mmCIF file of C-alpha atoms in Angstrom:
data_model
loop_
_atom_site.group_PDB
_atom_site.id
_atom_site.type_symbol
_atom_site.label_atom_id
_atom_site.label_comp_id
_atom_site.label_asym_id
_atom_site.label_seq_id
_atom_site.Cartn_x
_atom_site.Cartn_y
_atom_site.Cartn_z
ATOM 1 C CA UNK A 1 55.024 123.022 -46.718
ATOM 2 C CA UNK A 2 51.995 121.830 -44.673
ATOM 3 C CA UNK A 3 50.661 118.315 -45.104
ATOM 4 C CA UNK A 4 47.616 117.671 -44.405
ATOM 5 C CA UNK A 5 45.586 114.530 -42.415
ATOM 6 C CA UNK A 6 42.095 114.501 -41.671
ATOM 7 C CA UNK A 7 41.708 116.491 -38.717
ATOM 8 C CA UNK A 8 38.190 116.573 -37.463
ATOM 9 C CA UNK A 9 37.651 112.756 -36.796
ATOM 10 C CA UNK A 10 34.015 111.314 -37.023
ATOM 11 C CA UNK A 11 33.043 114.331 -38.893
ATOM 12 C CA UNK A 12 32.799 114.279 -42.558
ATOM 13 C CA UNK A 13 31.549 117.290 -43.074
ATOM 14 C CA UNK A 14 34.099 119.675 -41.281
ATOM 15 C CA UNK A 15 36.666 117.586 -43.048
ATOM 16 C CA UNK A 16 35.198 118.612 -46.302
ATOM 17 C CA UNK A 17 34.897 122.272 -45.234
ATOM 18 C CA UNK A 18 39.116 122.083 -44.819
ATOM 19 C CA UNK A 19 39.940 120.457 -48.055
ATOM 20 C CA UNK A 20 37.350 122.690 -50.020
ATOM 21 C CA UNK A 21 37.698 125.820 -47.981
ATOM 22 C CA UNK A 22 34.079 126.326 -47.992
ATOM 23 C CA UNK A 23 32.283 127.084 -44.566
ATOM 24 C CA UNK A 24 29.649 124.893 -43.384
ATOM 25 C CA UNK A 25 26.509 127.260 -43.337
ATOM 26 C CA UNK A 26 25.136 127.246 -39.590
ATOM 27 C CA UNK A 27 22.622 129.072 -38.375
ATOM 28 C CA UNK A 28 23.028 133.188 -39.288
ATOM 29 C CA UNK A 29 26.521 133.390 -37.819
ATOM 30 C CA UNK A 30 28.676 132.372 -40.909
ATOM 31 C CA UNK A 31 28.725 135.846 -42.451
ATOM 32 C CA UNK A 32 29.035 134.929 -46.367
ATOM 33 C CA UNK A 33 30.823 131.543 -47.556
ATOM 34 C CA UNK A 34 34.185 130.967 -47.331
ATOM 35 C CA UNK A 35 36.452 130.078 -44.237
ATOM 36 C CA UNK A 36 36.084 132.399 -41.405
ATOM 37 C CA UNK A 37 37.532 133.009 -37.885
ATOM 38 C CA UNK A 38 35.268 132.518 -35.092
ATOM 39 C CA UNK A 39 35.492 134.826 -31.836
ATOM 40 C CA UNK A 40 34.818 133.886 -28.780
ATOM 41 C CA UNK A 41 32.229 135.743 -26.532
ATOM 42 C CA UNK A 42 33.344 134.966 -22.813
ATOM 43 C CA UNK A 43 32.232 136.137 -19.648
ATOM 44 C CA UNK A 44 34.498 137.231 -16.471
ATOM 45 C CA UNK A 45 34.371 140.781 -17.568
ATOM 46 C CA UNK A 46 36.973 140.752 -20.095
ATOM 47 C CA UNK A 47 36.755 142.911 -23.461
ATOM 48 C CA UNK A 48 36.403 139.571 -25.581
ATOM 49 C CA UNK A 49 35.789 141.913 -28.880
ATOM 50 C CA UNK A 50 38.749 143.997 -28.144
ATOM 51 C CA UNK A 51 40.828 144.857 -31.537
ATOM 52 C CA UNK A 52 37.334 145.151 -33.347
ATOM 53 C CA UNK A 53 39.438 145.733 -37.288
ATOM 54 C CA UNK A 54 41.872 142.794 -36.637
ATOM 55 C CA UNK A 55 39.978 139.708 -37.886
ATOM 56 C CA UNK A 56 38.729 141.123 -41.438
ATOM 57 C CA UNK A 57 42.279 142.522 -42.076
ATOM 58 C CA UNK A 58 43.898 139.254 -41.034
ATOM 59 C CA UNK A 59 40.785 137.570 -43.435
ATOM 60 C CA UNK A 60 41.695 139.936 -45.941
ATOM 61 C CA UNK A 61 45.386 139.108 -46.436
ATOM 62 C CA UNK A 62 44.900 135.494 -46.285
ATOM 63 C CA UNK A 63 42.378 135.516 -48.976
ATOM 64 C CA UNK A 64 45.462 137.753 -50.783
ATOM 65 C CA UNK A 65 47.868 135.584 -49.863
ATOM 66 C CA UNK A 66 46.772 132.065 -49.909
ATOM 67 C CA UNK A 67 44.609 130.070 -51.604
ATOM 68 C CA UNK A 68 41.999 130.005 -49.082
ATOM 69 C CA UNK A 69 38.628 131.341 -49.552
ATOM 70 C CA UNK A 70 37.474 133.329 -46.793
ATOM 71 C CA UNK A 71 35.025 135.727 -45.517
ATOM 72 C CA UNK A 72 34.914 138.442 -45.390
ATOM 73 C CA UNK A 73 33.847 139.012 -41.723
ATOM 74 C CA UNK A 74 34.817 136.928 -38.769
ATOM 75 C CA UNK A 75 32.108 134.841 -36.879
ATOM 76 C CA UNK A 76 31.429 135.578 -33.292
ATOM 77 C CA UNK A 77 30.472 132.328 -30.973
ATOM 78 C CA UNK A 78 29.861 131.628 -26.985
ATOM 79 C CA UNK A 79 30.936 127.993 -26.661
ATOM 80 C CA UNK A 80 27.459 126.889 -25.323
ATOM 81 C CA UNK A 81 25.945 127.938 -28.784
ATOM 82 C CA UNK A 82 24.476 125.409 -30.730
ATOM 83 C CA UNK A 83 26.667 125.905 -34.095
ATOM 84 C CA UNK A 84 29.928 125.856 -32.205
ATOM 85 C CA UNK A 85 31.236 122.583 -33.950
ATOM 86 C CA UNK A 86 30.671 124.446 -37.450
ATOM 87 C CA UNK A 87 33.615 126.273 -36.544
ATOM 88 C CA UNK A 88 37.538 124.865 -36.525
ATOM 89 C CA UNK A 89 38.973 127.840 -35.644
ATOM 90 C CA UNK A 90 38.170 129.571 -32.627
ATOM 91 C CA UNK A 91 39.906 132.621 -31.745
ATOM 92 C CA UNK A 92 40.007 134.430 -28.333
ATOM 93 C CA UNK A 93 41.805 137.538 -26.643
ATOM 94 C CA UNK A 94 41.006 140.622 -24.367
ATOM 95 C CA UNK A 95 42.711 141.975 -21.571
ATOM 96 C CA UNK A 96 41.197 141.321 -18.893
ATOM 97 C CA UNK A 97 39.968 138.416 -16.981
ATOM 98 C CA UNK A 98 37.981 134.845 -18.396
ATOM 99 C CA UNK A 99 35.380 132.686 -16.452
ATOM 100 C CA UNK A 100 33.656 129.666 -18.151
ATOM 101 C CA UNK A 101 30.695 127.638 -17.016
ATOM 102 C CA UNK A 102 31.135 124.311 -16.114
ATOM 103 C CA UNK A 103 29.166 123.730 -18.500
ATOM 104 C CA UNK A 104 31.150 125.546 -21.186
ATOM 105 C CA UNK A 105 34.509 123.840 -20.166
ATOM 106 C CA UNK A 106 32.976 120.353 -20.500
ATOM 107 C CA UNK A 107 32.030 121.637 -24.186
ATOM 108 C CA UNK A 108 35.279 123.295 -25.384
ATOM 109 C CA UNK A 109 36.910 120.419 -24.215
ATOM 110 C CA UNK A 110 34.654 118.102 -25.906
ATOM 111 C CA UNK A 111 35.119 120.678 -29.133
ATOM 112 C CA UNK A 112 39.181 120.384 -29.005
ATOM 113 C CA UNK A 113 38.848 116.577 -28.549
ATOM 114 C CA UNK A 114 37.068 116.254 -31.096
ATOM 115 C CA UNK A 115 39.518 118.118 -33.534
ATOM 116 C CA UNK A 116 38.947 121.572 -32.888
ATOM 117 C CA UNK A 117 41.333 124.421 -32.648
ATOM 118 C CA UNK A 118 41.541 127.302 -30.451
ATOM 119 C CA UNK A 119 43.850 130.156 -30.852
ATOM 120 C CA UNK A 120 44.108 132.525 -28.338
ATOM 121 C CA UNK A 121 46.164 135.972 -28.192
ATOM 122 C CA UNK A 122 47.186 138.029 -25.305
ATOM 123 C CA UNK A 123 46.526 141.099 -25.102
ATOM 124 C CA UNK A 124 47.869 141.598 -21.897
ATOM 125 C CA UNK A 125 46.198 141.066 -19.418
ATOM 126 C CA UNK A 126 44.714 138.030 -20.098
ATOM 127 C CA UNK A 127 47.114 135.403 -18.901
ATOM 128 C CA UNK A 128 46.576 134.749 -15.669
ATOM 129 C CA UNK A 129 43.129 134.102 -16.521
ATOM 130 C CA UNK A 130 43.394 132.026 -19.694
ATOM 131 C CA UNK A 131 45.897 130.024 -17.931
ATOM 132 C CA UNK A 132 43.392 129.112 -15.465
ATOM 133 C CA UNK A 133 40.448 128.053 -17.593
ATOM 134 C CA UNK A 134 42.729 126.018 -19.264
ATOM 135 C CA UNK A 135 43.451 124.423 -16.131
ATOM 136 C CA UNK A 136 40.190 123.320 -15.852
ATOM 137 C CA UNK A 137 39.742 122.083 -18.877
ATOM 138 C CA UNK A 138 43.080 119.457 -18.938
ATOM 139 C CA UNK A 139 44.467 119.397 -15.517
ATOM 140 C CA UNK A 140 47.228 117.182 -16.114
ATOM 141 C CA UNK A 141 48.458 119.515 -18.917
ATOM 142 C CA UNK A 142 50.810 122.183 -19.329
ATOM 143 C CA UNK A 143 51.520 124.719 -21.995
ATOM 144 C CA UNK A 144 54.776 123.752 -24.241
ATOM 145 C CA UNK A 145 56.931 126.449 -26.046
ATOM 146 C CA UNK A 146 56.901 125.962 -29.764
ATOM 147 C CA UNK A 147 61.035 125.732 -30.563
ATOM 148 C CA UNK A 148 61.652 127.884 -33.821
ATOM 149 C CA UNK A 149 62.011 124.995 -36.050
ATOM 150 C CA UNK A 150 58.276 123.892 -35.352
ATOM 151 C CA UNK A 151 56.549 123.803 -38.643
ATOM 152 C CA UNK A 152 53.683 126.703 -37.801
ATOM 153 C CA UNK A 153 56.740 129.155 -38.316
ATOM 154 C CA UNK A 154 57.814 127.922 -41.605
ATOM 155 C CA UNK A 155 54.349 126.181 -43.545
ATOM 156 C CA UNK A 156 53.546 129.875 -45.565
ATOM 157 C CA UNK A 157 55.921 132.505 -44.769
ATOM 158 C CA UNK A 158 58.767 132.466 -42.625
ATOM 159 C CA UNK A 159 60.037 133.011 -39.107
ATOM 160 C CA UNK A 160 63.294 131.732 -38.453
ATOM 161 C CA UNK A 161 63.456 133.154 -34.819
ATOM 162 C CA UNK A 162 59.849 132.067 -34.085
ATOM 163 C CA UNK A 163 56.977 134.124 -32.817
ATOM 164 C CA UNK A 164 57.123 137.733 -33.528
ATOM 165 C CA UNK A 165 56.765 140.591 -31.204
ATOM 166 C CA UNK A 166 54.378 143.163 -32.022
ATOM 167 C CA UNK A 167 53.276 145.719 -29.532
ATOM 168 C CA UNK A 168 55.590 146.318 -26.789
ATOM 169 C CA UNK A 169 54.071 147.015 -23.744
ATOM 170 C CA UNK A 170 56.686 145.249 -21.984
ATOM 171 C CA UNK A 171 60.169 143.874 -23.313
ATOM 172 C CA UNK A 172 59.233 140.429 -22.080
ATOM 173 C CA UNK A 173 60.004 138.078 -24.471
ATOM 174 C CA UNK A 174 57.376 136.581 -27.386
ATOM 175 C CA UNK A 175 56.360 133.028 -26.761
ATOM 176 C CA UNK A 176 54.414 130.488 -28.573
ATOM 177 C CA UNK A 177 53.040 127.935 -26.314
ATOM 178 C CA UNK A 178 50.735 124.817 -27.212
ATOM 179 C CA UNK A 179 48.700 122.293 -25.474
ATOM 180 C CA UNK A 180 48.995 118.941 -27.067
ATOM 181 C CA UNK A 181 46.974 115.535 -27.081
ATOM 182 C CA UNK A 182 49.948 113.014 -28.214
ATOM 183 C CA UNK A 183 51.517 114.895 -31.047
ATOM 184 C CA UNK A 184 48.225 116.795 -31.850
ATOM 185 C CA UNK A 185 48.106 120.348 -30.854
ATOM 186 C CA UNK A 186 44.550 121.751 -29.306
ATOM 187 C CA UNK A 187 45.426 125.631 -28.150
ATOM 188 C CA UNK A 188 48.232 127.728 -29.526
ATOM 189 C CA UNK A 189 48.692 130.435 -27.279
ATOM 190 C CA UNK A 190 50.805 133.342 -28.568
ATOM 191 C CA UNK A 191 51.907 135.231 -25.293
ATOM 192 C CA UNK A 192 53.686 138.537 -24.875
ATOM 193 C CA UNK A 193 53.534 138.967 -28.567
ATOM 194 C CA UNK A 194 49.931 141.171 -29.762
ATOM 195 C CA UNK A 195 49.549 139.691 -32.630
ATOM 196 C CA UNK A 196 45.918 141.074 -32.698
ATOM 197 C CA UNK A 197 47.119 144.941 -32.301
ATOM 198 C CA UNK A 198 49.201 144.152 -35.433
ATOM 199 C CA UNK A 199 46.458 143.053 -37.694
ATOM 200 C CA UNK A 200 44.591 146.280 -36.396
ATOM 201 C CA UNK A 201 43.849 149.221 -38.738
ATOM 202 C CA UNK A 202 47.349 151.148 -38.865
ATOM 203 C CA UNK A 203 46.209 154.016 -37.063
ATOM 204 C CA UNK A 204 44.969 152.237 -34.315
ATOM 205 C CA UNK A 205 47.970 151.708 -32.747
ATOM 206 C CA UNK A 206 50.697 153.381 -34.882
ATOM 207 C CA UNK A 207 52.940 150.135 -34.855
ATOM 208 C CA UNK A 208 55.630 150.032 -37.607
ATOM 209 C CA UNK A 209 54.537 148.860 -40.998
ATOM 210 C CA UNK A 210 56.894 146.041 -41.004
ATOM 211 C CA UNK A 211 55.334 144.585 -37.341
ATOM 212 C CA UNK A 212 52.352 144.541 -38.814
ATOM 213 C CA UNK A 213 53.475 142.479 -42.016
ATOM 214 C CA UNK A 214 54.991 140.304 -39.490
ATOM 215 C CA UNK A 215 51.756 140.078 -37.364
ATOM 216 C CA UNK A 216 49.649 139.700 -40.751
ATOM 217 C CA UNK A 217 52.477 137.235 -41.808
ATOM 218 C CA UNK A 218 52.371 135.100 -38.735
ATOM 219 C CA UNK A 219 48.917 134.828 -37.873
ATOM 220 C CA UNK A 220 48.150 133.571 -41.941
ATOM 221 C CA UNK A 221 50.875 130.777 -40.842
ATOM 222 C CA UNK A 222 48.749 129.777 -37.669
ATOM 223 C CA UNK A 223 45.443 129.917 -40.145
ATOM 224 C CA UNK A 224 47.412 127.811 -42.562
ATOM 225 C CA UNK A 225 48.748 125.366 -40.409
ATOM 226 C CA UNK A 226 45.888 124.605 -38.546
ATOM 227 C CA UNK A 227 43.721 123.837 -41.557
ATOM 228 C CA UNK A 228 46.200 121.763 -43.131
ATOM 229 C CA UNK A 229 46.243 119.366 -39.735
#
């Protein structure tokens, strides 16, 4: 099971949003209470809202499946909004490319710092890009696979061979790979996976029932463990 530690140092009231699964209520973006998923609008040309069903079905089975209360709709953020710190779970994806502001990079980095999280999901096509920004933001980092073992594949439901693939477009293989800070992870990237076209309305993509559990499955562990940091 997940432990959890105060995440969001220095502020109280994200901490309490975690432990009481309520959502701070910022501006009109929070669509009802309850935690929600935020999206994140980018520029560079990329389809940033690509997969348009996935986030309320992947809300909708952790609210079955957990005992998280969520919303019922996902948020949608640019990281130079005002309310992006009322958010501690960013989620991003797309296939095609990413560009961030200065401007923006200095936030997001000043959002992760601060105890943020950012998942992001390719959707391929997005990687060479992604990679990139990231670069910006932490130079002197580099993306770490996740072994098996790690704890995000076992803290809800269970993955003993570690990330799942979902959609294959290619028969590269699945990899879950993390930027840290110490022992702290800030991004979890899930690459060559699609877990996004798995939490997609069924006839969206036609992928097999049990892929989609998987990609339902695995992205509730992400949810879970990242809350519970």
């Amino acid at each position: 099971m997940c432990h959890r530690r105060k995440w969001w140092p220095g502020l109280p009231g994200l901490l309490l949003l975690v432990l009481s699964t309520t959502c701070i209520q910022a501006r009109a973006q929070v669509p009802t209470t309850g935690f929600t998923i935020a999206r994140v609008q980018y520029d560079g040309g990329g389809d940033w809202y690509s997969d348009p069903s996935s986030l309320p079905n992947l809300l909708r089975f952790i609210g079955a499946n957990t005992t998280i209360s969520v919303a019922t709709e996902e948020a949608r953020v640019q990281i130079d909004d005002e309310d992006l710190f009322a958010y501690p779970y960013l989620y991003l994806t797309g296939h095609g490319n990413i560009h961030l502001s200065d401007q923006q990079v200095q936030r997001l980095r000043r959002y992760l710092d601060a105890g943020g999280f950012l998942h992001a999901d390719d959707n391929y096509g997005l990687d060479e890009s992604f990679r990139r920004e990231m670069k910006r933001l932490y130079p002197s980092k580099d993306f770490v696979e996740l072994p098996a073992d790690h704890e995000i594949f076992h803290c809800h439901f269970s993955f003993p061979r570690g990330l799942p693939k979902i959609h294959e477009h290619d028969g590269s293989r699945p990899q879950a790979l993390a930027l840290f800070e110490g022992e702290r992870i800030l991004v979890v990237y899930t690459y060559e996976s699609d877990l996004g076209d798995g939490w997609e309305d069924a006839h969206v993509h036609d992928d097999p029932e049990p892929s989609r559990l998987a990609a339902l499955r695995m992205g509730t562990n992400i949810v879970v463990w990242a809350l519970s940091r």
